[in-house]
Short mmCIF file of C-alpha atoms and ligand atoms in Angstrom, two decimals:
data_model
loop_
_atom_site.label_atom_id
_atom_site.label_comp_id
_atom_site.label_asym_id
_atom_site.label_seq_id
_atom_site.Cartn_x
_atom_site.Cartn_y
_atom_site.Cartn_z
CA MET A 1 -20.06 -19.74 -0.20
CA THR A 2 -17.00 -21.08 -1.97
CA THR A 3 -16.80 -24.85 -2.02
CA ASP A 4 -13.48 -26.57 -1.40
CA ARG A 5 -13.40 -27.69 -4.98
CA GLN A 6 -13.97 -24.17 -6.32
CA LYS A 7 -11.35 -22.84 -3.94
CA ASN A 8 -8.78 -25.44 -4.87
CA MET A 9 -9.46 -25.08 -8.57
CA ALA A 10 -9.55 -21.29 -8.56
CA ALA A 11 -6.33 -20.86 -10.51
CA LEU A 12 -7.23 -23.35 -13.20
CA ASP A 13 -10.75 -21.94 -13.43
CA ARG A 14 -9.38 -18.47 -13.95
CA GLN A 15 -6.89 -19.62 -16.55
CA ARG A 16 -9.60 -21.53 -18.43
CA HIS A 17 -12.02 -18.59 -18.19
CA ILE A 18 -9.45 -16.28 -19.79
CA TYR A 19 -8.66 -18.66 -22.66
CA VAL A 20 -12.32 -19.51 -23.31
CA ASN A 21 -13.23 -15.81 -23.34
CA GLY A 22 -10.45 -15.36 -25.86
CA MET A 23 -12.25 -17.80 -28.17
CA ALA A 24 -15.20 -15.38 -28.09
CA GLY A 25 -12.93 -12.44 -28.87
CA LEU A 26 -13.09 -11.07 -25.31
CA ARG A 27 -9.88 -9.44 -24.12
CA PRO A 28 -8.71 -9.66 -20.49
CA VAL A 29 -9.45 -6.66 -18.24
CA VAL A 30 -5.77 -5.90 -17.60
CA PRO A 31 -2.49 -7.10 -19.14
CA PHE A 32 -0.83 -9.95 -17.23
CA ASP A 33 2.80 -8.90 -17.22
CA PHE A 34 3.92 -5.91 -15.21
CA GLN A 35 5.54 -4.00 -18.08
CA SER A 36 2.37 -4.06 -20.19
CA LEU A 37 0.27 -3.22 -17.14
CA GLU A 38 2.44 -0.20 -16.41
CA THR A 39 2.26 0.91 -20.04
CA ALA A 40 -1.53 0.55 -20.07
CA ALA A 41 -1.79 2.61 -16.88
CA ARG A 42 0.50 5.27 -18.30
CA GLN A 43 -1.80 5.68 -21.29
CA ARG A 44 -4.78 6.40 -19.05
CA ILE A 45 -3.49 8.87 -16.49
CA SER A 46 -1.93 12.33 -16.48
CA LYS A 47 1.82 12.59 -16.85
CA GLU A 48 2.00 13.99 -13.32
CA GLY A 49 -0.07 11.10 -11.99
CA PHE A 50 2.09 8.55 -13.71
CA ALA A 51 5.31 10.21 -12.51
CA TYR A 52 4.01 10.12 -8.96
CA MET A 53 2.99 6.46 -9.11
CA ALA A 54 5.84 4.98 -11.08
CA GLY A 55 8.69 7.12 -9.81
CA GLY A 56 11.36 6.38 -7.25
CA ALA A 57 13.99 8.39 -5.44
CA GLY A 58 17.13 9.70 -7.18
CA GLN A 59 18.32 7.52 -10.06
CA GLU A 60 15.60 5.01 -9.19
CA SER A 61 18.27 2.38 -8.64
CA THR A 62 16.32 0.89 -5.72
CA LEU A 63 13.46 0.06 -8.07
CA GLN A 64 15.86 -2.12 -10.03
CA THR A 65 17.51 -3.49 -6.90
CA ASN A 66 14.12 -4.67 -5.66
CA ARG A 67 13.68 -6.70 -8.84
CA ARG A 68 17.24 -8.02 -8.92
CA ALA A 69 16.82 -9.22 -5.35
CA PHE A 70 14.09 -11.62 -6.48
CA ASP A 71 16.02 -12.66 -9.58
CA GLN A 72 18.94 -13.81 -7.44
CA TRP A 73 16.88 -16.67 -6.06
CA GLN A 74 15.40 -19.54 -8.06
CA ILE A 75 12.66 -22.02 -7.29
CA VAL A 76 13.60 -25.69 -7.57
CA PRO A 77 10.35 -27.54 -8.41
CA ARG A 78 9.77 -31.02 -6.98
CA MET A 79 7.83 -33.73 -8.88
CA LEU A 80 5.29 -36.50 -8.27
CA ARG A 81 3.82 -35.10 -5.07
CA ASP A 82 0.05 -35.08 -5.79
CA VAL A 83 -0.62 -31.37 -6.07
CA SER A 84 -4.27 -31.74 -7.13
CA HIS A 85 -5.41 -29.88 -3.99
CA ARG A 86 -3.70 -26.66 -3.07
CA ASP A 87 -4.50 -24.65 0.03
CA THR A 88 -3.24 -21.07 -0.08
CA SER A 89 -4.93 -19.94 3.13
CA ILE A 90 -3.07 -18.46 6.10
CA GLN A 91 -3.79 -17.27 9.63
CA LEU A 92 -2.69 -13.75 10.47
CA PHE A 93 -3.39 -12.00 13.77
CA GLY A 94 -6.15 -14.48 14.46
CA GLN A 95 -7.83 -13.97 11.09
CA SER A 96 -8.15 -16.61 8.43
CA LEU A 97 -7.19 -15.26 5.00
CA PRO A 98 -7.76 -17.00 1.66
CA THR A 99 -4.33 -16.12 0.31
CA PRO A 100 -1.12 -14.63 1.75
CA LEU A 101 -1.75 -11.31 0.02
CA LEU A 102 -2.69 -7.82 1.18
CA THR A 103 -2.80 -4.53 -0.67
CA CYS A 104 -0.15 -1.96 0.24
CA PRO A 105 -1.28 1.41 1.48
CA ILE A 106 -1.06 3.68 -1.56
CA GLY A 107 -1.90 7.35 -1.29
CA VAL A 108 -3.51 9.74 -3.76
CA LEU A 109 -5.28 7.01 -5.73
CA GLU A 110 -7.56 9.65 -7.24
CA MET A 111 -4.68 10.27 -9.64
CA ALA A 112 -5.15 6.74 -10.95
CA HIS A 113 -8.93 6.65 -11.26
CA PRO A 114 -11.98 8.56 -9.94
CA GLU A 115 -13.09 5.46 -7.99
CA ALA A 116 -9.81 5.72 -6.08
CA ASP A 117 -9.80 3.97 -2.69
CA LEU A 118 -13.44 2.97 -3.06
CA GLY A 119 -12.58 0.86 -6.12
CA VAL A 120 -9.84 -0.86 -4.14
CA ALA A 121 -12.11 -1.35 -1.12
CA LYS A 122 -14.80 -3.05 -3.20
CA ALA A 123 -12.32 -5.18 -5.15
CA THR A 124 -10.44 -6.41 -2.07
CA ALA A 125 -13.66 -7.05 -0.18
CA GLY A 126 -14.90 -9.19 -3.07
CA LEU A 127 -11.84 -11.40 -2.66
CA GLY A 128 -11.41 -11.32 1.13
CA ILE A 129 -7.97 -9.75 0.74
CA PRO A 130 -7.10 -7.24 3.49
CA MET A 131 -6.83 -3.66 2.30
CA ILE A 132 -4.43 -1.38 4.15
CA PHE A 133 -6.02 2.08 4.16
CA SER A 134 -3.46 4.77 3.43
CA ASN A 135 -2.99 7.76 5.68
CA GLN A 136 -2.80 9.72 2.40
CA ALA A 137 -5.96 8.25 0.93
CA SER A 138 -8.25 10.11 -1.42
CA VAL A 139 -11.34 8.79 0.36
CA PRO A 140 -11.95 8.80 4.14
CA MET A 141 -11.48 5.40 5.77
CA GLU A 142 -15.09 5.35 7.00
CA ASP A 143 -16.40 5.54 3.43
CA CYS A 144 -14.20 2.65 2.35
CA ALA A 145 -15.15 0.58 5.38
CA ALA A 146 -18.82 1.16 4.56
CA VAL A 147 -18.55 -0.73 1.26
CA MET A 148 -16.45 -3.63 2.62
CA GLY A 149 -18.90 -5.62 4.71
CA GLN A 150 -16.90 -7.82 7.08
CA SER A 151 -13.86 -8.01 4.84
CA PRO A 152 -10.56 -7.35 6.65
CA ARG A 153 -8.94 -3.92 6.59
CA TRP A 154 -5.93 -2.35 8.33
CA PHE A 155 -4.93 1.28 8.77
CA GLN A 156 -1.56 2.77 7.86
CA LEU A 157 -0.41 5.71 9.93
CA TYR A 158 2.01 8.50 9.20
CA TRP A 159 2.99 9.77 12.62
CA SER A 160 2.17 13.47 12.50
CA LYS A 161 3.58 16.21 14.71
CA SER A 162 0.34 16.10 16.71
CA ASN A 163 -0.16 13.10 19.01
CA GLU A 164 -3.77 14.17 19.34
CA LEU A 165 -4.21 13.70 15.60
CA VAL A 166 -2.43 10.33 15.76
CA GLN A 167 -4.80 9.25 18.50
CA SER A 168 -7.82 10.46 16.55
CA LEU A 169 -6.81 8.65 13.34
CA VAL A 170 -6.16 5.42 15.20
CA SER A 171 -9.42 5.54 17.10
CA ARG A 172 -11.29 6.18 13.82
CA ALA A 173 -9.51 3.13 12.39
CA GLU A 174 -10.69 1.06 15.35
CA GLN A 175 -14.22 2.40 14.93
CA CYS A 176 -14.39 1.43 11.28
CA GLY A 177 -13.28 -2.13 11.83
CA CYS A 178 -9.54 -2.05 11.14
CA THR A 179 -7.81 -5.00 12.75
CA ALA A 180 -4.22 -3.70 12.71
CA VAL A 181 -2.29 -0.43 12.56
CA VAL A 182 0.73 -0.16 10.28
CA VAL A 183 3.15 2.63 11.19
CA THR A 184 5.21 3.66 8.18
CA LEU A 185 8.64 4.64 9.44
CA ASP A 186 10.57 5.33 6.26
CA THR A 187 8.80 8.52 5.20
CA THR A 188 9.49 10.96 8.02
CA MET A 189 10.54 13.17 5.12
CA LEU A 190 9.68 12.82 1.46
CA GLY A 191 12.47 11.19 -0.58
CA TRP A 192 14.23 13.05 -3.40
CA ARG A 193 11.79 11.97 -6.11
CA THR A 194 13.28 13.14 -9.36
CA ARG A 195 10.28 12.62 -11.63
CA ASP A 196 8.05 14.70 -9.36
CA LEU A 197 10.77 17.31 -8.95
CA ASN A 198 11.19 17.55 -12.74
CA LEU A 199 7.50 18.37 -13.03
CA ALA A 200 7.56 20.47 -9.84
CA TYR A 201 4.46 18.52 -8.87
CA LEU A 202 3.32 17.38 -5.44
CA PRO A 203 -0.32 16.23 -5.34
CA PHE A 204 -0.85 17.18 -1.68
CA LEU A 205 -0.35 20.87 -2.52
CA ARG A 206 -3.34 20.53 -4.83
CA GLY A 207 -5.46 19.23 -1.98
CA MET A 208 -5.21 15.62 -3.17
CA GLY A 209 -4.51 12.68 -0.86
CA ILE A 210 -5.53 14.48 2.33
CA ALA A 211 -9.03 13.04 2.76
CA GLN A 212 -8.18 11.37 6.11
CA TYR A 213 -7.25 14.82 7.47
CA LEU A 214 -10.20 16.73 6.04
CA SER A 215 -12.53 14.20 7.67
CA ASP A 216 -10.78 14.28 11.04
CA PRO A 217 -12.27 16.24 13.97
CA VAL A 218 -8.88 16.95 15.53
CA PHE A 219 -7.43 18.21 12.25
CA LEU A 220 -10.47 20.37 11.62
CA SER A 221 -10.31 21.91 15.08
CA MET A 222 -6.59 22.65 14.56
CA LEU A 223 -7.60 24.27 11.30
CA ALA A 224 -10.22 26.42 13.00
CA GLN A 225 -7.67 27.62 15.57
CA MET A 226 -5.14 28.34 12.88
CA GLN A 227 -7.66 30.48 11.02
CA ALA A 228 -8.55 32.41 14.11
CA ALA A 229 -4.85 33.16 14.57
CA SER A 230 -4.33 34.37 11.01
CA ALA A 231 -7.16 35.66 8.90
CA ALA A 232 -4.81 36.02 5.92
CA ARG A 233 -6.41 34.87 2.68
CA PRO A 234 -4.43 33.40 -0.20
CA LYS A 235 -3.47 35.97 -2.80
CA ILE A 236 -5.10 35.04 -6.09
CA THR A 237 -2.93 35.43 -9.18
CA LEU A 238 -3.42 33.98 -12.63
CA THR A 239 -0.74 31.38 -12.07
CA THR A 240 -2.27 30.10 -8.84
CA LEU A 241 -5.88 30.24 -10.01
CA ARG A 242 -6.06 26.80 -11.58
CA ASN A 243 -4.47 25.10 -8.60
CA LEU A 244 -6.65 27.07 -6.24
CA ILE A 245 -9.77 25.82 -8.01
CA THR A 246 -8.58 22.23 -7.58
CA VAL A 247 -7.83 22.75 -3.90
CA VAL A 248 -11.20 24.38 -3.26
CA ASN A 249 -13.03 21.62 -5.11
CA LYS A 250 -11.24 18.96 -3.01
CA TYR A 251 -12.34 20.60 0.23
CA PRO A 252 -15.50 18.99 1.63
CA GLY A 253 -18.79 20.88 1.53
CA ARG A 254 -20.80 22.84 -1.01
CA GLY A 255 -20.51 26.33 -2.42
CA PHE A 256 -17.30 27.02 -4.31
CA PHE A 257 -17.16 30.74 -3.59
CA LYS A 258 -18.15 30.30 0.02
CA LYS A 259 -15.29 27.84 0.49
CA LEU A 260 -12.91 30.09 -1.42
CA ARG A 261 -13.79 33.15 0.67
CA SER A 262 -13.39 31.19 3.89
CA GLY A 263 -9.73 30.53 3.04
CA LYS A 264 -10.12 27.10 4.63
CA PRO A 265 -9.08 24.92 1.68
CA MET A 266 -5.66 26.57 1.32
CA ALA A 267 -5.23 26.74 5.08
CA ALA A 268 -5.92 23.00 5.28
CA VAL A 269 -3.15 22.28 2.78
CA ARG A 270 -0.75 24.52 4.72
CA LEU A 271 -1.65 22.83 7.99
CA PHE A 272 -1.20 19.40 6.46
CA ILE A 273 2.26 20.34 5.15
CA ASP A 274 3.19 21.69 8.59
CA ILE A 275 2.18 18.66 10.60
CA TYR A 276 2.03 15.54 8.42
CA SER A 277 5.29 13.95 9.58
CA ARG A 278 7.59 13.89 12.56
CA PRO A 279 11.25 13.38 11.64
CA SER A 280 12.16 13.40 15.35
CA LEU A 281 10.27 10.12 15.92
CA THR A 282 12.16 7.52 18.02
CA TRP A 283 11.52 4.05 19.44
CA GLU A 284 10.36 5.60 22.69
CA ASP A 285 7.41 7.27 20.93
CA LEU A 286 5.91 3.86 20.16
CA SER A 287 4.70 3.50 23.74
CA PHE A 288 2.18 6.29 23.03
CA LEU A 289 0.59 4.20 20.32
CA ARG A 290 0.74 1.05 22.43
CA LYS A 291 -1.20 2.85 25.17
CA ASN A 292 -3.75 4.20 22.73
CA THR A 293 -4.76 1.13 20.78
CA ARG A 294 -5.67 -2.45 21.45
CA LEU A 295 -4.92 -3.37 17.83
CA PRO A 296 -1.77 -5.15 16.70
CA ILE A 297 0.91 -2.64 15.64
CA LEU A 298 3.16 -3.33 12.65
CA LEU A 299 6.21 -1.31 11.66
CA LYS A 300 6.60 -0.75 7.91
CA GLY A 301 10.00 0.06 6.45
CA ILE A 302 12.26 -2.14 8.59
CA LEU A 303 15.35 -3.29 6.65
CA HIS A 304 18.03 -3.85 9.33
CA PRO A 305 18.07 -6.91 11.63
CA GLU A 306 18.89 -4.76 14.66
CA ASP A 307 15.77 -2.67 14.02
CA ALA A 308 13.82 -5.92 13.78
CA GLN A 309 15.18 -6.99 17.18
CA LYS A 310 14.25 -3.60 18.58
CA ALA A 311 10.75 -3.94 17.20
CA VAL A 312 10.36 -7.18 19.14
CA ALA A 313 11.91 -5.65 22.26
CA TYR A 314 9.55 -2.67 22.10
CA GLY A 315 6.52 -4.95 21.99
CA VAL A 316 5.55 -4.44 18.37
CA ASP A 317 3.30 -7.13 16.85
CA GLY A 318 4.61 -7.35 13.30
CA ILE A 319 7.03 -6.00 10.70
CA ILE A 320 6.67 -5.10 7.04
CA VAL A 321 10.05 -5.30 5.34
CA SER A 322 9.88 -2.55 2.73
CA ASN A 323 11.85 0.24 1.09
CA HIS A 324 8.64 2.01 0.07
CA GLY A 325 8.96 0.75 -3.47
CA GLY A 326 12.28 2.56 -3.97
CA ARG A 327 10.69 5.95 -3.34
CA GLN A 328 12.71 7.00 -0.32
CA VAL A 329 16.42 6.03 -0.28
CA ASP A 330 18.00 5.68 -3.69
CA GLY A 331 20.59 2.92 -3.43
CA ALA A 332 18.80 1.22 -0.53
CA ILE A 333 19.06 -2.53 -0.01
CA GLY A 334 16.46 -4.54 -1.93
CA ALA A 335 13.55 -5.41 0.33
CA PHE A 336 13.75 -9.10 -0.55
CA THR A 337 17.51 -9.09 0.13
CA ALA A 338 16.81 -7.72 3.61
CA LEU A 339 14.07 -10.25 4.37
CA PRO A 340 16.11 -13.29 5.60
CA SER A 341 18.13 -11.33 8.16
CA VAL A 342 15.02 -9.59 9.48
CA VAL A 343 13.21 -12.93 9.74
CA ALA A 344 16.21 -14.45 11.57
CA ALA A 345 16.38 -11.50 13.97
CA THR A 346 12.74 -11.83 15.00
CA GLN A 347 13.20 -15.56 15.80
CA GLY A 348 9.61 -16.30 14.90
CA GLN A 349 8.26 -14.10 17.69
CA ILE A 350 6.27 -11.80 15.39
CA PRO A 351 5.09 -12.14 11.77
CA VAL A 352 7.23 -10.54 9.09
CA LEU A 353 5.56 -9.32 5.90
CA LEU A 354 7.19 -7.95 2.76
CA ASP A 355 6.52 -5.44 0.01
CA SER A 356 8.55 -3.63 -2.67
CA GLY A 357 9.06 -5.10 -6.11
CA VAL A 358 6.54 -7.96 -5.87
CA ARG A 359 5.32 -8.48 -9.43
CA THR A 360 4.44 -12.18 -9.87
CA GLY A 361 3.20 -15.27 -8.08
CA ALA A 362 6.77 -16.54 -8.11
CA ASP A 363 7.86 -13.47 -6.12
CA VAL A 364 5.17 -14.22 -3.54
CA PHE A 365 6.38 -17.83 -3.37
CA LYS A 366 10.01 -16.77 -2.89
CA ALA A 367 9.09 -14.30 -0.15
CA LEU A 368 7.16 -16.98 1.72
CA ALA A 369 10.02 -19.44 1.25
CA LEU A 370 12.42 -17.04 2.97
CA GLY A 371 10.13 -16.50 5.91
CA ALA A 372 7.54 -13.84 5.02
CA LYS A 373 4.16 -14.61 6.51
CA ALA A 374 2.37 -12.62 3.81
CA VAL A 375 3.15 -10.24 0.98
CA CYS A 376 1.74 -6.81 0.14
CA ILE A 377 1.04 -5.89 -3.47
CA GLY A 378 1.79 -2.28 -4.41
CA ARG A 379 2.03 -0.61 -7.82
CA PRO A 380 0.44 -3.51 -9.76
CA TYR A 381 -2.99 -2.99 -8.18
CA ALA A 382 -2.70 0.79 -8.49
CA TYR A 383 -2.06 0.32 -12.20
CA GLY A 384 -5.02 -2.07 -12.38
CA LEU A 385 -7.12 0.72 -10.86
CA ALA A 386 -5.82 3.17 -13.47
CA VAL A 387 -6.69 0.78 -16.31
CA ALA A 388 -10.17 -0.34 -15.25
CA GLY A 389 -11.17 0.96 -11.81
CA GLN A 390 -12.51 -1.62 -9.36
CA ALA A 391 -12.59 -4.32 -12.05
CA GLY A 392 -8.92 -3.66 -12.81
CA VAL A 393 -7.89 -3.99 -9.17
CA ALA A 394 -9.89 -7.21 -8.83
CA ALA A 395 -8.32 -8.62 -12.01
CA VAL A 396 -4.76 -7.83 -10.89
CA LEU A 397 -5.34 -9.44 -7.50
CA GLN A 398 -7.05 -12.50 -9.00
CA ASN A 399 -4.12 -12.87 -11.36
CA PHE A 400 -1.71 -12.77 -8.42
CA MET A 401 -3.78 -15.38 -6.58
CA ALA A 402 -3.94 -17.69 -9.61
CA ASP A 403 -0.28 -17.23 -10.53
CA PHE A 404 0.81 -17.90 -6.96
CA GLU A 405 -1.41 -20.97 -6.59
CA LEU A 406 -0.12 -22.46 -9.84
CA THR A 407 3.51 -21.69 -8.96
CA MET A 408 3.03 -23.35 -5.61
CA GLY A 409 1.48 -26.48 -7.09
CA LEU A 410 3.96 -26.72 -9.94
CA ALA A 411 6.81 -26.39 -7.44
CA GLY A 412 5.41 -29.41 -5.59
CA CYS A 413 3.77 -27.62 -2.64
CA THR A 414 0.17 -28.11 -1.53
CA THR A 415 0.13 -25.90 1.56
CA ILE A 416 1.87 -22.72 2.64
CA ALA A 417 3.79 -24.76 5.21
CA ASN A 418 5.42 -26.68 2.35
CA ILE A 419 7.02 -23.47 1.06
CA THR A 420 10.30 -23.67 2.95
CA PRO A 421 13.81 -22.28 2.28
CA GLU A 422 14.67 -25.66 0.71
CA THR A 423 12.41 -24.83 -2.25
CA LEU A 424 14.89 -22.14 -3.35
CA VAL A 425 18.53 -21.85 -4.39
CA LYS A 426 20.55 -18.66 -4.63
CA SER A 427 22.41 -18.09 -7.84
CA GLU A 428 26.16 -17.50 -7.53
C1 FNR B 501 3.18 4.30 -1.87
N1 FNR B 501 3.52 3.77 -0.64
C2 FNR B 501 2.91 4.23 0.49
N2 FNR B 501 3.21 3.67 1.71
C3 FNR B 501 2.59 4.08 2.82
O1 FNR B 501 2.88 3.55 3.89
N3 FNR B 501 1.64 5.06 2.75
C4 FNR B 501 1.30 5.66 1.59
O2 FNR B 501 0.43 6.52 1.56
C5 FNR B 501 1.98 5.26 0.42
N4 FNR B 501 1.70 5.86 -0.78
C6 FNR B 501 2.27 5.37 -1.93
C7 FNR B 501 1.93 5.93 -3.16
C8 FNR B 501 2.44 5.39 -4.33
C9 FNR B 501 2.02 5.97 -5.64
C10 FNR B 501 3.31 4.29 -4.27
C11 FNR B 501 3.85 3.65 -5.53
C12 FNR B 501 3.68 3.75 -3.06
C13 FNR B 501 4.45 2.63 -0.55
C14 FNR B 501 3.68 1.32 -0.67
O3 FNR B 501 2.91 1.08 0.47
C15 FNR B 501 4.65 0.13 -0.87
O4 FNR B 501 5.63 0.15 0.12
C16 FNR B 501 5.29 0.15 -2.25
O5 FNR B 501 4.34 0.51 -3.23
C17 FNR B 501 5.87 -1.21 -2.59
O6 FNR B 501 6.62 -1.16 -3.76
P1 FNR B 501 6.04 -1.64 -5.18
O7 FNR B 501 5.73 -3.10 -5.07
O8 FNR B 501 4.86 -0.81 -5.48
O9 FNR B 501 7.15 -1.36 -6.13
#
């Protein structure tokens, strides 16, 4: 049990711990600044894996826009306010959280580290930070939930062409203790991701990032029907052999040749490609989800105030302002730039969260100041995973917590409620 004193002093304790370890020649688990963290991750993963994680759409201008959006606002610290006790806790959908942070859903984490989603699940559970399970995870949600105890978790959904599959995924999420469903709206089609295109590399075609499907009864029964309809086996050539081996190895079950002969692994990839997204999705479709889950529903990818108003009107429970980390629309508005108008449009009726470009405790502070209820951390934790597995994720998140707590105190705030728009100015 954490005492109040330990909780309040967490940031200073962490800082001291790092410096004292340094006296003994011990190096920190992960670098502290984002550039060095990204470089360290790059050194540990394949070039395809790094391209997939780091890349954005087109010229990657949205990646820069996301950063510039934060740089346009500055914190104006206030003095002599007794900041010896700092409370970073928040309430979100009836749950008490130690810090206003969650982890973004990030797919195909097996490209970062073999621990993949399990490393993230254990690290977040150790800190009480909600993990948002990705629809494109490398590990089934049930396996992650099994190592998390009571720690909070949400599920992120990509709305597939099959409502039956949607229903199945959401009910599995409910079964394994998820307390919210996040529907990602901005990826009805994959963006024009130049780094991946340059390498002609898409992990899903190699059977990666489809663990939620391969563990789903509805998906597997669709697969069985599909196989009955066409008994065609993949043609094996030298050029496809290596990829085929990867795909077969990713498919659950034993017996490489048995799986290969069955044709199921390749058929599963084909089926996934056929059904994973529904570009025809409209606001009216949301009622299906509303009818099929008792969990709060959040929409991820909202950037326009009118869409925020619609979200409220359609009975949605929350919004995540996001441009998918610049991976979808090159030249899109910075997520942080979009935040104030989305917050204004919702008129406090539902919580608004933010991701895309969050790299420091100061970014978290600024997002909260302009009305975000909480902030989701993306690439930084994935890079932490690449560098040191579970320990790397934990270190990145602890660094965010400490950095944010210190920023808050040094700015003159002792509670989240103190972090108001008046703590910021916008540069001309
Ligand atoms: C993502 N993101 C994402 N979002 C989602 O809803 N489902 C997913 O499976 C994924 N997968 C994914 C993979 C990788 C490698 C990245 C970098 C991102 C988007 C993610 O949830 C979040 O919106 C962004 O990561 C936020 O931007 P930053 O902070 O990472 O730049």
